Coordinates of C-alpha atoms and ligand atoms in Angstrom, one line a residue:
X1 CA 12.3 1.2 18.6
X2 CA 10.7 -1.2 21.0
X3 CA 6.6 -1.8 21.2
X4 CA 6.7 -1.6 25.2
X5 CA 3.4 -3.1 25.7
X6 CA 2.0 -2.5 28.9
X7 CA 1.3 -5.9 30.9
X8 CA -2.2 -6.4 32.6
X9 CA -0.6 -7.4 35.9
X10 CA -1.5 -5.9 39.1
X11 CA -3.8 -3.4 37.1
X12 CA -6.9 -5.6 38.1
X13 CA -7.3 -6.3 34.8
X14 CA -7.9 -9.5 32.7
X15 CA -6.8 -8.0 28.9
X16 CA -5.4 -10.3 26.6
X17 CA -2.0 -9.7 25.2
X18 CA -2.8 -9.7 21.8
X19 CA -5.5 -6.7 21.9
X20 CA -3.3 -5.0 24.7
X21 CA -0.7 -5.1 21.7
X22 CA -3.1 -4.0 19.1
X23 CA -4.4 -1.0 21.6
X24 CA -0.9 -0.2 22.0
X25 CA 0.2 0.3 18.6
X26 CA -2.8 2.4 17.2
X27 CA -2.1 4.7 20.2
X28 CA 1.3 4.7 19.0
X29 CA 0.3 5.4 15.2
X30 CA -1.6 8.0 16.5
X31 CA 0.7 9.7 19.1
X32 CA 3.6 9.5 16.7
X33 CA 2.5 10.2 13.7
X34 CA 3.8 6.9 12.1
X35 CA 2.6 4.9 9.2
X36 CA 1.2 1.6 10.6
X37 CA 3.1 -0.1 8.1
X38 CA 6.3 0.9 10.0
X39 CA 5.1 -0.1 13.5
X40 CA 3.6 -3.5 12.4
X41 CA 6.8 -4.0 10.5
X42 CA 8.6 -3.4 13.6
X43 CA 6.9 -5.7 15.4
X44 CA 7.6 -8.6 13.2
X45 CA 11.3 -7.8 14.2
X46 CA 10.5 -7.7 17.8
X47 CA 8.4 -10.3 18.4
X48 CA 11.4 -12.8 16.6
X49 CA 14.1 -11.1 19.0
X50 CA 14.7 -11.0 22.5
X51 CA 11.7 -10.1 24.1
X52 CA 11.6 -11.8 27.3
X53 CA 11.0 -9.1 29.4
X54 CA 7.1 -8.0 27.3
X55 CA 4.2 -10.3 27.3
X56 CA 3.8 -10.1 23.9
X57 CA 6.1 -12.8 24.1
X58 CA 3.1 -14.9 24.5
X59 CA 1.8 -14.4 21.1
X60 CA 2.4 -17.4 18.3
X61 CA 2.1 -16.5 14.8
X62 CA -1.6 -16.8 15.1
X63 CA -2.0 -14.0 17.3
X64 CA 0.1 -11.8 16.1
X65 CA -2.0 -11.9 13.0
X66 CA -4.7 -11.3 15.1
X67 CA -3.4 -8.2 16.3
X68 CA -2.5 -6.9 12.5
X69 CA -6.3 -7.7 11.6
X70 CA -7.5 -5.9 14.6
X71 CA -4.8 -2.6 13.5
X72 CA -5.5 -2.8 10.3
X73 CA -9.3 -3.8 10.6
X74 CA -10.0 -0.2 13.2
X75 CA -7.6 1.6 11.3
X76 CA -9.8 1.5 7.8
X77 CA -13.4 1.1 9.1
X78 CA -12.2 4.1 11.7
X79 CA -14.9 6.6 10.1
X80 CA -17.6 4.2 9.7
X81 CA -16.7 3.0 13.8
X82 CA -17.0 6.5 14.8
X83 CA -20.5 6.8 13.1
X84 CA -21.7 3.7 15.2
X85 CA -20.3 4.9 18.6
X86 CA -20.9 8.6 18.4
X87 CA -25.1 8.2 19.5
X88 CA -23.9 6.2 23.0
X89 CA -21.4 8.6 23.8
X90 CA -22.0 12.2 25.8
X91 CA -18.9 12.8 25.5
X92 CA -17.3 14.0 21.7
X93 CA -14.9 10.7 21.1
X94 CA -11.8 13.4 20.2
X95 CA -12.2 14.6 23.9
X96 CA -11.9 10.9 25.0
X97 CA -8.4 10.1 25.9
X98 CA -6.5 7.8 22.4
X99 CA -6.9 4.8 25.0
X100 CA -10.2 4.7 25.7
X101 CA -11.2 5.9 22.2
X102 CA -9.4 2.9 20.7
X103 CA -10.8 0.7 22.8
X104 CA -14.0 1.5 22.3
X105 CA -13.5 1.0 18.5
X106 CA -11.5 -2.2 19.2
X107 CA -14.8 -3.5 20.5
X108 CA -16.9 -2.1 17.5
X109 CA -15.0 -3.8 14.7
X110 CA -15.0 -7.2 16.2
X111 CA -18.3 -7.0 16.8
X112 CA -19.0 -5.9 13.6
X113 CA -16.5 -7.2 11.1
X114 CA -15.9 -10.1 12.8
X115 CA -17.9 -12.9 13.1
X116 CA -16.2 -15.3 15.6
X117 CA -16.1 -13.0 18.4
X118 CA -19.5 -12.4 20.3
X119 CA -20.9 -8.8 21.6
X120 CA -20.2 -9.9 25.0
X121 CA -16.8 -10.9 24.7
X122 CA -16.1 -8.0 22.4
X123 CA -17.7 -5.6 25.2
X124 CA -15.8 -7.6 28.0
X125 CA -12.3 -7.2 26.4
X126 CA -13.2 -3.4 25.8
X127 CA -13.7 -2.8 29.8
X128 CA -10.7 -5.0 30.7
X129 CA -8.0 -2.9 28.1
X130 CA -9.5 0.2 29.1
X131 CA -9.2 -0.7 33.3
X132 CA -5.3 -1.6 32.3
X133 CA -4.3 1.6 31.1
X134 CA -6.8 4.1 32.4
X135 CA -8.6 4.4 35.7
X136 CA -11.5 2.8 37.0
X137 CA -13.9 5.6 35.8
X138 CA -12.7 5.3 32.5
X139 CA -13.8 1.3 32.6
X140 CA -16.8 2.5 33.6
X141 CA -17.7 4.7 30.9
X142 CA -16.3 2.4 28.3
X143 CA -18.6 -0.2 29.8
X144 CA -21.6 2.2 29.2
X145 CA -20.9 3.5 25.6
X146 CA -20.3 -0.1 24.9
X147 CA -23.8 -1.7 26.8
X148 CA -25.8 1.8 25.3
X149 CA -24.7 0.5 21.5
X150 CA -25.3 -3.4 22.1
X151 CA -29.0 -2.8 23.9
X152 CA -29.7 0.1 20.9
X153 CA -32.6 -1.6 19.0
X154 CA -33.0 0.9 16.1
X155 CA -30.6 0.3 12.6
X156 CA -28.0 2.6 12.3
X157 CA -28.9 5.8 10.8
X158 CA -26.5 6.6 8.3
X159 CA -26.3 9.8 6.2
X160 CA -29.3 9.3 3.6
X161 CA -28.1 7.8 0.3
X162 CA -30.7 9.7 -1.6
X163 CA -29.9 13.1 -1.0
X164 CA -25.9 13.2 0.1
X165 CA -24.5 10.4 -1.6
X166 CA -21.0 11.4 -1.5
X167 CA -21.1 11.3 2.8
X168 CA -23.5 8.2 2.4
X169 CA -20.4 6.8 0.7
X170 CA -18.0 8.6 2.9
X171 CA -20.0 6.6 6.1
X172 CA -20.5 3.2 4.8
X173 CA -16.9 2.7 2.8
X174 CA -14.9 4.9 5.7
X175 CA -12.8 6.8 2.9
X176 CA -12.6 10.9 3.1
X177 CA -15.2 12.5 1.6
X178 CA -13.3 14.2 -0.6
X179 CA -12.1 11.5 -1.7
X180 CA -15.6 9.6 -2.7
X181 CA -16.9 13.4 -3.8
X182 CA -13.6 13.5 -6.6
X183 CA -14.3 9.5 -7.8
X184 CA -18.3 10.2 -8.0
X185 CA -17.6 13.1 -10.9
X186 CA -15.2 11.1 -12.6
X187 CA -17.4 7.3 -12.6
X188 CA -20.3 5.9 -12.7
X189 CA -21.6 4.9 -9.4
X190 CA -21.3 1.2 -9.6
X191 CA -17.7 1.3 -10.0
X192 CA -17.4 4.0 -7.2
X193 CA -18.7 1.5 -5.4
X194 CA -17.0 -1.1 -6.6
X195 CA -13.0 0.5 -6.0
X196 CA -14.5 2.1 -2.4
X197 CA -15.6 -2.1 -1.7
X198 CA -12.4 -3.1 -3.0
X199 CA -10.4 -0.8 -0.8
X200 CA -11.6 -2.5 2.4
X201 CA -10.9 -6.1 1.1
X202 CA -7.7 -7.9 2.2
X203 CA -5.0 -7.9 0.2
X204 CA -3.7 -10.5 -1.5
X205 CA -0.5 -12.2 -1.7
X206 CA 0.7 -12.3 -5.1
X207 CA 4.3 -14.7 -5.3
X208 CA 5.8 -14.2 -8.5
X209 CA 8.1 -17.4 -9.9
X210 CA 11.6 -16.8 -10.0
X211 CA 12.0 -19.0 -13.5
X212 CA 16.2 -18.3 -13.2
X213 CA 15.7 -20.5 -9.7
X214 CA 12.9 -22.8 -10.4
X215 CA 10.2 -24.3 -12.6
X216 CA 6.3 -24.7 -12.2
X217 CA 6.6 -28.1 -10.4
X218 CA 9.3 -27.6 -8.2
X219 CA 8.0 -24.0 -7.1
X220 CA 4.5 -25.5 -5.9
X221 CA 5.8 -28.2 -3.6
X222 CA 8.0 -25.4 -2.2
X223 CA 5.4 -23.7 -1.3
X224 CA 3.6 -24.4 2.3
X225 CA 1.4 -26.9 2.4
X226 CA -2.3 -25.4 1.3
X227 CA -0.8 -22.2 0.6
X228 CA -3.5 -23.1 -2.3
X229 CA -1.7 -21.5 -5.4
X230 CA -4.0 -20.0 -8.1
X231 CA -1.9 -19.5 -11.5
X232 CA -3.0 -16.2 -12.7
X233 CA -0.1 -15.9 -15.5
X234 CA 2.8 -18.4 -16.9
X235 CA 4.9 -16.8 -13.4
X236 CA 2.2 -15.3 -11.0
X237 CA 0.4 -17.2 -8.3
X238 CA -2.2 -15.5 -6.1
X239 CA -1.8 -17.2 -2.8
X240 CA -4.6 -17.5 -0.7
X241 CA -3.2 -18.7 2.3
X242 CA -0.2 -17.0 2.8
X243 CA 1.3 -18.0 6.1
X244 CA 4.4 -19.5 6.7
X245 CA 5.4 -18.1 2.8
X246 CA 8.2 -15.8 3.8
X247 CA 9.4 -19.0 5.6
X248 CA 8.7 -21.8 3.2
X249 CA 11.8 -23.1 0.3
X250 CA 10.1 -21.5 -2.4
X251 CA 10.9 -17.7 -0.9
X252 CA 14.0 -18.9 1.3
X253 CA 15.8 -20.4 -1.7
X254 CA 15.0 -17.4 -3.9
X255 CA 12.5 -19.0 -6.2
X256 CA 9.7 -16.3 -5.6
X257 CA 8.9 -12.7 -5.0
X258 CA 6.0 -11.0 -4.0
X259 CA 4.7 -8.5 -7.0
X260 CA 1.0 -7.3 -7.0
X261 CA -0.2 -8.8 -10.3
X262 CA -1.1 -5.1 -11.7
X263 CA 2.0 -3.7 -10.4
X264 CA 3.9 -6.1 -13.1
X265 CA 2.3 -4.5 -16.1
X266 CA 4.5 -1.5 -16.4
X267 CA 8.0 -4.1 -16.8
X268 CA 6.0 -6.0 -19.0
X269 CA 5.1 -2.7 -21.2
X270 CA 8.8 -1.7 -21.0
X271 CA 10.0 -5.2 -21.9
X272 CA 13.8 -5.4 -21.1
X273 CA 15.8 -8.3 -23.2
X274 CA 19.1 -9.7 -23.0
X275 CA 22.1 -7.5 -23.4
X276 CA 20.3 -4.2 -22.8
X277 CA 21.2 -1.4 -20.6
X278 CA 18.5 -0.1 -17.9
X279 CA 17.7 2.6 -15.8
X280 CA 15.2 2.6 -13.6
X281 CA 15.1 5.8 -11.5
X282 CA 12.7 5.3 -8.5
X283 CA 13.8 1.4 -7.9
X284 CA 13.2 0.7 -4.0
X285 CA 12.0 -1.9 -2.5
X286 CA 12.1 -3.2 -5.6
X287 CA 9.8 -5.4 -7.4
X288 CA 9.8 -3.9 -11.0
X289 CA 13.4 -3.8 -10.9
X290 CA 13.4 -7.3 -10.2
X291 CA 11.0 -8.5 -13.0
X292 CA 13.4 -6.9 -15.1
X293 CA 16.2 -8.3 -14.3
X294 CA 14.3 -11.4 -14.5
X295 CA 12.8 -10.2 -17.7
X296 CA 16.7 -10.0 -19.0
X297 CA 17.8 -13.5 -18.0
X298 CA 19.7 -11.5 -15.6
X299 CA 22.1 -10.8 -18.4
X300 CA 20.7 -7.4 -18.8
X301 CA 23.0 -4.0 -17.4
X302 CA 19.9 -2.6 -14.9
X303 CA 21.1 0.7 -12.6
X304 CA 18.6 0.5 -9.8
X305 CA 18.5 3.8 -8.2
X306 CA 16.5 5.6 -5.4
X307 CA 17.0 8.5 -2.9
X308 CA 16.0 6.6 -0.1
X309 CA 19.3 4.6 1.4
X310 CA 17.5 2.4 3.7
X311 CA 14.9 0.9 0.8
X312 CA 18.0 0.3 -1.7
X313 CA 18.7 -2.0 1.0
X314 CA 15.6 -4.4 0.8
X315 CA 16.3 -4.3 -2.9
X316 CA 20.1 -5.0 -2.5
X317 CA 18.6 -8.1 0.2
X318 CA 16.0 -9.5 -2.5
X319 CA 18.7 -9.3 -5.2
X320 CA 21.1 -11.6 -3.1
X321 CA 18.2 -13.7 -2.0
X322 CA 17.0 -14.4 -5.5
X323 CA 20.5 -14.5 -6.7
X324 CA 20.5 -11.8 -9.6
X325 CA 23.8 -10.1 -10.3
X326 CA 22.4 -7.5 -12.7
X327 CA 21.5 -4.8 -10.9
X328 CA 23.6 -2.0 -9.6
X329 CA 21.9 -0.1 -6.4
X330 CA 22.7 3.5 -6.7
X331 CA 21.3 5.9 -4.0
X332 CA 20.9 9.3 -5.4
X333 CA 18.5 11.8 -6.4
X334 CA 16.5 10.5 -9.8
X335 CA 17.8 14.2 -11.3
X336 CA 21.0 13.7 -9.8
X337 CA 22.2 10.3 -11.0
X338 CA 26.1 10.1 -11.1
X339 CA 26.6 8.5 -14.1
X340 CA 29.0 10.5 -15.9
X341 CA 28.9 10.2 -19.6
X342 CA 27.7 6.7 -19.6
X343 CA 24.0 7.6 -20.1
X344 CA 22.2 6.5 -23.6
X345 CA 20.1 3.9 -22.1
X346 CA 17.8 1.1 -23.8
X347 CA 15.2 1.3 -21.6
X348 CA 14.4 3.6 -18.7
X349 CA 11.8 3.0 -16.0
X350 CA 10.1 6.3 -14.3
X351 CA 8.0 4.4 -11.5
X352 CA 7.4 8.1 -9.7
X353 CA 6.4 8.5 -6.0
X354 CA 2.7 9.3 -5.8
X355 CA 0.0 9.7 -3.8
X356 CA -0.8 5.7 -3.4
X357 CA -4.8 6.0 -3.8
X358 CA -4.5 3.2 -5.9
X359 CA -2.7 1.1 -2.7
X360 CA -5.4 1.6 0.0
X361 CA -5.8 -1.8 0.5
X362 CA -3.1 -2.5 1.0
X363 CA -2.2 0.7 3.2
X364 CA -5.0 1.1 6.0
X365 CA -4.2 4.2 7.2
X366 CA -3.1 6.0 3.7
X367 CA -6.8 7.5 2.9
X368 CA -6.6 9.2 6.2
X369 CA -3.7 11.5 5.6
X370 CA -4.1 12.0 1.5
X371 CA -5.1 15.5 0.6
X372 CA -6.3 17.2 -2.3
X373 CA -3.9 19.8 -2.3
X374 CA -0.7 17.5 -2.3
X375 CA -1.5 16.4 -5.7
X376 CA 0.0 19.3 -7.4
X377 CA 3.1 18.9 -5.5
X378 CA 3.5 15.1 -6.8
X379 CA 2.5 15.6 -10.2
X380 CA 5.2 19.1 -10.3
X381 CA 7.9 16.3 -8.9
X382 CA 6.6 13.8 -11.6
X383 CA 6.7 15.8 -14.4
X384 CA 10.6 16.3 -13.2
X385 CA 11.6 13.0 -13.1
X386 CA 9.9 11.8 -16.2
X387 CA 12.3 14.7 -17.3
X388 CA 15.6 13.4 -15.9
X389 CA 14.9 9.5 -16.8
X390 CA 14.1 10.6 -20.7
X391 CA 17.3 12.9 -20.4
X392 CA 19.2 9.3 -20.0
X393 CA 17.2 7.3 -23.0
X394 CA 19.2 7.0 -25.8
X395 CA 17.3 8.1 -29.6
X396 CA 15.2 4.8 -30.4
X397 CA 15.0 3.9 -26.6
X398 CA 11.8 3.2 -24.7
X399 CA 10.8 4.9 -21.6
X400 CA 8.1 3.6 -19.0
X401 CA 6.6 6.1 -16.8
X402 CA 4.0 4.8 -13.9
X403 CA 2.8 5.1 -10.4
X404 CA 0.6 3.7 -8.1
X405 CA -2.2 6.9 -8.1
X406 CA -5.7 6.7 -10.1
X407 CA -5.6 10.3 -10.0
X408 CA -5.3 12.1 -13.3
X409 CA -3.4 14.5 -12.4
X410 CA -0.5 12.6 -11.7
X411 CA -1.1 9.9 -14.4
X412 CA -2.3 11.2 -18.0
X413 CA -1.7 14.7 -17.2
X414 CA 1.8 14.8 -16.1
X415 CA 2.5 12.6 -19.6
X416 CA 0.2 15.4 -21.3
X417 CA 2.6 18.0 -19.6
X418 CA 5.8 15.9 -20.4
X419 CA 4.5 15.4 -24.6
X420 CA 3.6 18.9 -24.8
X421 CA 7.2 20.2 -23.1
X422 CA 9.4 17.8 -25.1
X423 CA 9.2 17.4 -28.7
X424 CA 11.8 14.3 -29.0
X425 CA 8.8 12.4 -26.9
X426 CA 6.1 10.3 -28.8
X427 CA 3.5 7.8 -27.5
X428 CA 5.1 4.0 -28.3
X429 CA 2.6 2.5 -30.3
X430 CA 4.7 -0.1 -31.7
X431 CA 7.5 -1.1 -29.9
X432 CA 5.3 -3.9 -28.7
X433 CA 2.0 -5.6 -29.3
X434 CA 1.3 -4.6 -25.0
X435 CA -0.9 -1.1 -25.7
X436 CA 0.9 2.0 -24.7
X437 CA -1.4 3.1 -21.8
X438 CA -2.3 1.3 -19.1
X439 CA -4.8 1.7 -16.2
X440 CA -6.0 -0.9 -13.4
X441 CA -8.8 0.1 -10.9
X442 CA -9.7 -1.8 -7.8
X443 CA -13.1 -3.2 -7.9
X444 CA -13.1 -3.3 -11.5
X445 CA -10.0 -5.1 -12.5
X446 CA -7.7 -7.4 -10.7
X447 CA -5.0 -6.3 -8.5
X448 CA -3.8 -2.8 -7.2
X449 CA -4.5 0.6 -9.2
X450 CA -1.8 0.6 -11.1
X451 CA -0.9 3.2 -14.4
X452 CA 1.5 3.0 -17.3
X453 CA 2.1 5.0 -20.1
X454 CA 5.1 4.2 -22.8
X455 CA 6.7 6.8 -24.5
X456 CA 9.6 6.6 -27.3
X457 CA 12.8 9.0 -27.4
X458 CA 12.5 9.8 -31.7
X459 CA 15.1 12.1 -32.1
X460 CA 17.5 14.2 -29.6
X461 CA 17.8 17.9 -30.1
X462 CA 18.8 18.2 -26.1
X463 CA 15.7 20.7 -25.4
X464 CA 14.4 20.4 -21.8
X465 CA 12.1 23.0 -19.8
X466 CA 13.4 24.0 -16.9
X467 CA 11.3 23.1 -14.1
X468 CA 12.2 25.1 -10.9
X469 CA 13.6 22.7 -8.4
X470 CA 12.2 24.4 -5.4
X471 CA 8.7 24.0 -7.1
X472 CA 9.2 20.5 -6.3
Ligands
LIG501 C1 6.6 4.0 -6.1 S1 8.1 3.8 -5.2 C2 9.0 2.8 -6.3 C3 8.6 1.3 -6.3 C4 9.6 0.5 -7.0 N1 9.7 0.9 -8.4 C5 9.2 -1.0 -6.9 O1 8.8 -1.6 -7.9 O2 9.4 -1.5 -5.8 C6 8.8 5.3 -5.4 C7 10.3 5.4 -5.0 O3 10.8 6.7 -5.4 C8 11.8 7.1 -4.5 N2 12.0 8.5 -4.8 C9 11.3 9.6 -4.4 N3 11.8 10.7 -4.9 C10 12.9 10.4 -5.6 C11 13.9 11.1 -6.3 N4 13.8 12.4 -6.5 N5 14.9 10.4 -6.9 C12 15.0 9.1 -6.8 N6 14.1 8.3 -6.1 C13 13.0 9.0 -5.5 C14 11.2 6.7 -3.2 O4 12.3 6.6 -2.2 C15 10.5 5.4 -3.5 O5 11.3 4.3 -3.1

């Protein structure tokens, strides 16, 4: 679907394209109920088709980052906005209309979180998007919330940290409550700080070295010029200036990927070699069934399969770009796979859907719509496809089972669940020198939250549990 973004012409209005496009979208996001990865994703595909007839048209490259740091920037600090507007406004921002609510915080974060553009201009551009949408009297009373906040001489006055440090927390960090409340009980305070810091930060690009396609040398001068490379591991680079990389040789000819460096630990725990056969059984987009492949010289058997149709085919797209011919993309249901009787697998990779909270970087609007009671419901649906993938290990095999959560529920209690239910199941200890468990935590280690726990198949008496599907 198109991002029809409005044009300021004949409205009286002077708004520039670039925040007209950013307004646009988080009206969008919020009017249809879309993830913001979806709509900026769209708009990369947009912006590099046909779009004569929209004045976003207009933006280069560098705007159109502009317009992501802007989304992304109001969509994360949106609690911590709403704390600084809500004294200048009589009116209860949700009974402003989504424009001029948005606008308002458009002009809050850049003149908070960012330092090159000035009150005035932040104020200005405010007034202008809110006069191209709305009318005149909205302007107007944009123009006053906005001059009430910039002439306000006393310091904010945030929830007191001494007495209710959880919506202290809440405030400052913008993350759910509930959210701060469920990390206090379970660390210390500094590194509840630390992961609620770390969540706000920009992500980083991580390019992981194809070594099939290309060496050290010959993948840094493929990279752009002062992408400014840092060599975290023999493979992974964190880049710190990633533009133009999904343009330059070194992705084109299919001499990198892009892995989060934490993300990579569960491959590395599973450790694929040559000759094996692997299953992973929650593949899409991809990334981990990559590594393996790579991991196998791309002389390994690897069944990639996922439910989801559409993200098989970014994995099928990387696979032909990086020019493996292991892997076999199967769409189907992890408990569902049609394999017939060739099951017995090597090594099989359980890398379950879950609630993300160990993504929030990277996701700006994830905290927003994560709740407490879901976890149940992912850890149930876990705990079933850590089932089905040790179904398909063969005796001696080793199984991987992560996700992307730091919640316990879905990490060492669904593996508690799955020992306790299935007595052919046993911690790996020694399969390699890698520990069996694994946990990363923003703020305290590098990368993305990332868990891992590897388990060995020791015997095969064909017990399961049944776990009722509609539970699921
Ligand atoms: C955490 S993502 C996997 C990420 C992937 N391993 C990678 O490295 O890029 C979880 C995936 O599980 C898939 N999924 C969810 N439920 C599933 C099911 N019952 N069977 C198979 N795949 C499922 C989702 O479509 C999603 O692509």
């Amino acid at each position: 679907m198109r991002t029809h973004v409005k044009s300021s012409a004949g409205t009286g209005s002077s708004a520039d394209p670039a925040r007209t496009l950013a307004l646009t979208l988080l009206c969008r996001a919020e009017s249809e109920n879309r993830p913001l990865d979806e709509l900026i994703g769209e708009l990369a595909v947009e912006t590099a088709g046909d779009i004569d007839a929209d004045p976003a048209r207009d933006l280069d490259g560098r705007d159109l980052r502009f317009v992501r740091q802007l989304v992304a920037g109001v969509t994360k600090w949106r609690l911590h906005i709403d704390w600084i507007l809500r004294p200048h406004s009589k009116r209860p921002l949700p009974e402003l209309t989504a424009t001029v609510r948005h606008a308002l915080r458009l002009a809050v974060f850049q003149m908070r979180w960012l330092d090159r553009v000035p009150a005035r201009a932040a104020v200005h551009s405010a007034v202008e998007l809110t006069k191209c949408f709305e009318h005149r009297g909205a302007a107007s009373y944009a123009n006053a919330v906005l001059r009430n906040l910039t002439r306000a001489d006393e310091p904010i006055a945030y929830p007191d940290r001494e007495t209710n440090l959880a919506h202290h927390l809440s405030v400052v960090h913008s993350h759910p409550r509930w959210l701060v409340e469920r990390w206090l009980s379970r660390w210390e305070l500094p590194q509840t700080e630390a992961l609620l810091r770390a969540n706000n930060e920009h992500p980083l690009l991580y390019a992981r070295r194809n070594p099939l396609r290309a060496g050290h040398d010959e993948f840094l001068r493929n990279l752009p010029a002062g992408a400014h490379p840092r060599q975290v591991d023999e493979t992974t680079y964190e880049v710190s200036a990633p533009e133009g990389f999904f343009q330059s040789p070194a992705f084109v000819k299919g001499q990198a990927y892009v892995q989060d460096v934490a993300a990579s630990e569960p491959v590395r725990m599973l450790a694929p070699a040559i000759g094996e056969r692997c299953l992973d059984l929650c593949a899409a987009p991809g990334g981990k069934a990559i590594q393996a492949a790579i991991a196998g010289k791309d002389e390994i058997e690897l069944i990639a399969v996922d439910r989801s149709p559409q993200r098989l085919r970014l994995l099928r797209q990387s696979t032909q770009r990086l020019g493996l011919s292991s892997i076999r993309c199967v769409a189907s249901d992890g408990d569902e796979i049609p394999l017939g009787q060739r099951t017995g697998f090597d090594r099989v990779l359980v890398d379950a859907p879950c609630s993300g909270t160990g993504v929030f970087r990277r996701h700006p609007d994830a905290r927003w719509n994560k709740r407490a009671e879901d976890l149940p419901r992912h850890a149930k649906r876990q705990l079933q496809l850590l089932h089905s993938g040790f179904r398909h290990l063969r005796v001696g095999g080793v199984l991987v089972y992560s996700t992307c959560s730091l919640e316990m529920e879905e990490n060492d209690q669904v593996v508690e669940s799955f020992l306790a239910q299935q007595p052919d199941a046993r911690l790996d200890e020694d399969t390699s020198d890698r520990p069996p468990r694994f946990q990363s935590v923003p703020g305290r280690d590098e990368g993305d939250g990332s868990f891992a726990v590897r388990l060995k198949k020791v015997a095969d008496h064909g017990e399961e549990p049944q776990i009722p599907r509609e539970a699921v």
